[in-house]
């Protein structure tokens, strides 16, 4: 496990997305790897439920299924907690800040947490002392797969999404301190 940690080797998982985006780590704490699921035609348009002025409507939006594998790679004396959060993908340019956020208006696209074998993770939620709901708890070398759906702004295909995405950011909590786990997107 120490050699795997040094090399940032991801655990074996058959439920990753078909397109690998990249991997990142917080040294001696946690590692994360991101991938997306590519649809057969490569397009991202999906019908998404939204509520506008009290009325329910469906809109055709570009949506990408993002899968993030998170593993506790270095904290043995306390669990790593993943707090409830809106996951985002940064697509900023030199001239403009752009972030693509997960879809929260449609229950069909709600965030899920699974074990590496594909079974649903028991997320007996805890509330931190500052009132934040923790949705996953990882002991040493435990992992979880986060399935979330991102509104891929101005990305009609998965290749355009991948070209625009710079990094995925997820927050983790270690011994009461919240840290950002940044996963840079590799270009090739």
Coordinates of C-alpha atoms in Angstrom, one line a residue:
X1 CA 0.0 0.0 0.0
X2 CA 2.9 2.4 0.7
X3 CA 4.3 1.9 -2.9
X4 CA 0.8 2.3 -4.3
X5 CA 0.4 5.5 -2.3
X6 CA 3.7 6.9 -3.5
X7 CA 2.8 6.1 -7.2
X8 CA -0.8 7.4 -6.7
X9 CA -2.1 4.0 -8.1
X10 CA -5.9 3.8 -8.1
X11 CA -7.6 0.7 -6.8
X12 CA -9.2 -1.7 -9.2
X13 CA -12.7 -0.7 -10.1
X14 CA -14.9 -1.8 -13.0
X15 CA -17.4 1.0 -12.6
X16 CA -15.2 3.9 -13.8
X17 CA -16.3 6.0 -16.7
X18 CA -15.0 5.1 -20.2
X19 CA -12.9 8.3 -20.5
X20 CA -10.2 8.9 -17.9
X21 CA -9.8 12.6 -17.0
X22 CA -7.0 12.5 -14.4
X23 CA -5.9 11.9 -10.9
X24 CA -4.9 14.1 -7.9
X25 CA -4.0 13.7 -4.3
X26 CA -3.5 15.4 -1.0
X27 CA -0.1 14.0 0.1
X28 CA -0.5 11.4 2.9
X29 CA -4.2 12.0 3.2
X30 CA -6.4 11.0 0.2
X31 CA -6.3 10.4 -3.6
X32 CA -8.9 10.9 -6.2
X33 CA -9.4 10.0 -9.9
X34 CA -12.0 11.4 -12.3
X35 CA -13.6 9.9 -15.4
X36 CA -16.7 10.5 -17.5
X37 CA -19.1 8.1 -19.1
X38 CA -19.2 8.6 -22.9
X39 CA -22.6 7.9 -24.5
X40 CA -22.6 5.8 -27.7
X41 CA -23.0 8.8 -30.0
X42 CA -20.6 11.1 -28.0
X43 CA -23.3 13.7 -27.6
X44 CA -24.2 15.2 -24.2
X45 CA -27.8 16.5 -24.7
X46 CA -30.3 15.2 -22.1
X47 CA -33.7 16.3 -21.1
X48 CA -33.5 17.9 -17.6
X49 CA -36.3 18.9 -15.3
X50 CA -36.3 22.4 -14.0
X51 CA -38.7 24.7 -12.1
X52 CA -39.1 28.2 -13.5
X53 CA -41.4 30.7 -11.8
X54 CA -43.2 27.8 -10.1
X55 CA -43.9 25.8 -13.2
X56 CA -42.2 22.5 -14.0
X57 CA -40.5 22.3 -17.4
X58 CA -38.1 20.1 -19.2
X59 CA -35.1 21.6 -21.1
X60 CA -32.5 20.0 -23.3
X61 CA -29.1 20.6 -21.7
X62 CA -25.6 19.2 -22.2
X63 CA -25.0 16.7 -19.4
X64 CA -22.0 14.6 -18.6
X65 CA -21.9 11.8 -16.1
X66 CA -18.8 12.4 -13.9
X67 CA -17.4 9.5 -11.8
X68 CA -14.9 10.3 -9.0
X69 CA -13.1 7.6 -7.2
X70 CA -11.9 8.8 -3.8
X71 CA -9.6 6.7 -1.5
X72 CA -8.2 7.4 2.0
X73 CA -4.5 6.7 1.4
X74 CA -2.9 8.0 4.5
X75 CA -5.1 8.7 7.6
X76 CA -5.3 5.8 9.9
X77 CA -6.3 7.5 13.2
X78 CA -9.5 9.1 11.9
X79 CA -11.9 8.7 9.0
X80 CA -11.9 11.0 6.0
X81 CA -15.4 12.5 5.6
X82 CA -16.9 13.8 2.4
X83 CA -19.3 16.6 3.3
X84 CA -22.4 17.3 1.3
X85 CA -21.4 19.7 -1.5
X86 CA -22.1 20.8 -5.1
X87 CA -19.4 19.2 -7.2
X88 CA -17.9 21.4 -9.9
X89 CA -15.6 21.3 -12.9
X90 CA -13.5 24.3 -13.6
X91 CA -13.3 25.4 -17.2
X92 CA -11.8 28.8 -16.8
X93 CA -9.8 30.5 -19.5
X94 CA -7.3 33.4 -19.1
X95 CA -10.0 35.9 -19.7
X96 CA -13.0 34.4 -18.0
X97 CA -13.8 32.3 -15.0
X98 CA -16.2 29.4 -15.9
X99 CA -17.4 26.6 -13.6
X100 CA -19.7 23.8 -14.6
X101 CA -21.8 22.5 -11.7
X102 CA -23.7 19.3 -10.9
X103 CA -27.4 19.1 -11.7
X104 CA -29.6 19.4 -8.6
X105 CA -33.0 20.1 -10.1
X106 CA -33.8 16.6 -11.4
X107 CA -33.9 13.5 -9.2
X108 CA -33.0 11.3 -12.1
X109 CA -29.6 12.9 -12.0
X110 CA -29.0 12.9 -8.2
X111 CA -25.6 12.1 -6.8
X112 CA -24.9 8.5 -5.8
X113 CA -22.2 6.9 -3.7
X114 CA -21.2 3.3 -4.5
X115 CA -18.6 0.8 -3.3
X116 CA -15.9 -0.4 -5.8
X117 CA -18.0 -3.5 -6.5
X118 CA -20.9 -1.3 -7.7
X119 CA -23.1 -1.8 -4.6
X120 CA -24.7 1.2 -3.1
X121 CA -22.7 2.6 -0.2
X122 CA -24.2 2.8 3.2
X123 CA -24.1 6.5 3.8
X124 CA -25.3 6.7 7.4
X125 CA -24.9 10.4 7.4
X126 CA -23.4 12.3 10.3
X127 CA -23.7 16.0 11.1
X128 CA -20.5 17.8 12.0
X129 CA -20.2 20.2 14.9
X130 CA -20.7 23.1 12.4
X131 CA -23.9 21.6 11.0
X132 CA -22.5 20.2 7.8
X133 CA -23.9 16.8 6.6
X134 CA -21.2 14.2 5.9
X135 CA -22.3 11.8 3.1
X136 CA -19.4 9.4 3.1
X137 CA -16.9 8.1 5.7
X138 CA -13.6 6.4 4.6
X139 CA -11.3 4.5 6.9
X140 CA -7.7 3.8 5.8
X141 CA -7.6 2.4 2.3
X142 CA -11.3 2.5 1.9
X143 CA -12.7 3.9 -1.3
X144 CA -16.0 5.2 -2.7
X145 CA -17.2 6.1 -6.2
X146 CA -19.2 9.3 -6.6
X147 CA -21.5 9.4 -9.5
X148 CA -22.7 12.9 -10.4
X149 CA -24.1 14.6 -13.5
X150 CA -22.5 17.9 -14.6
X151 CA -24.2 20.6 -16.6
X152 CA -21.6 20.8 -19.4
X153 CA -22.0 24.4 -20.4
X154 CA -21.3 24.9 -24.2
X155 CA -20.1 21.3 -24.6
X156 CA -22.3 19.4 -27.1
X157 CA -19.9 16.4 -27.1
X158 CA -17.8 14.7 -24.5
X159 CA -14.6 15.6 -26.4
X160 CA -15.5 19.3 -26.2
X161 CA -16.2 18.9 -22.4
X162 CA -12.8 17.2 -22.0
X163 CA -11.1 20.0 -23.9
X164 CA -12.7 22.7 -21.8
X165 CA -12.3 21.0 -18.4
X166 CA -9.3 22.1 -16.4
X167 CA -9.8 20.4 -13.0
X168 CA -12.4 18.7 -10.8
X169 CA -12.6 19.9 -7.2
X170 CA -14.1 18.0 -4.3
X171 CA -13.9 18.8 -0.6
X172 CA -12.8 16.3 2.1
X173 CA -12.7 16.7 5.8
X174 CA -9.9 15.3 7.9
X175 CA -9.9 15.7 11.7
X176 CA -12.2 18.6 11.5
X177 CA -10.3 20.4 8.8
X178 CA -11.8 20.8 5.3
X179 CA -9.4 20.5 2.4
X180 CA -9.9 20.7 -1.4
X181 CA -9.0 17.6 -3.4
X182 CA -8.1 19.0 -6.8
X183 CA -8.0 16.5 -9.8
X184 CA -6.3 18.1 -12.8
X185 CA -7.7 17.0 -16.2
X186 CA -5.0 15.5 -18.4
X187 CA -5.2 16.5 -22.1
X188 CA -4.3 13.2 -23.7

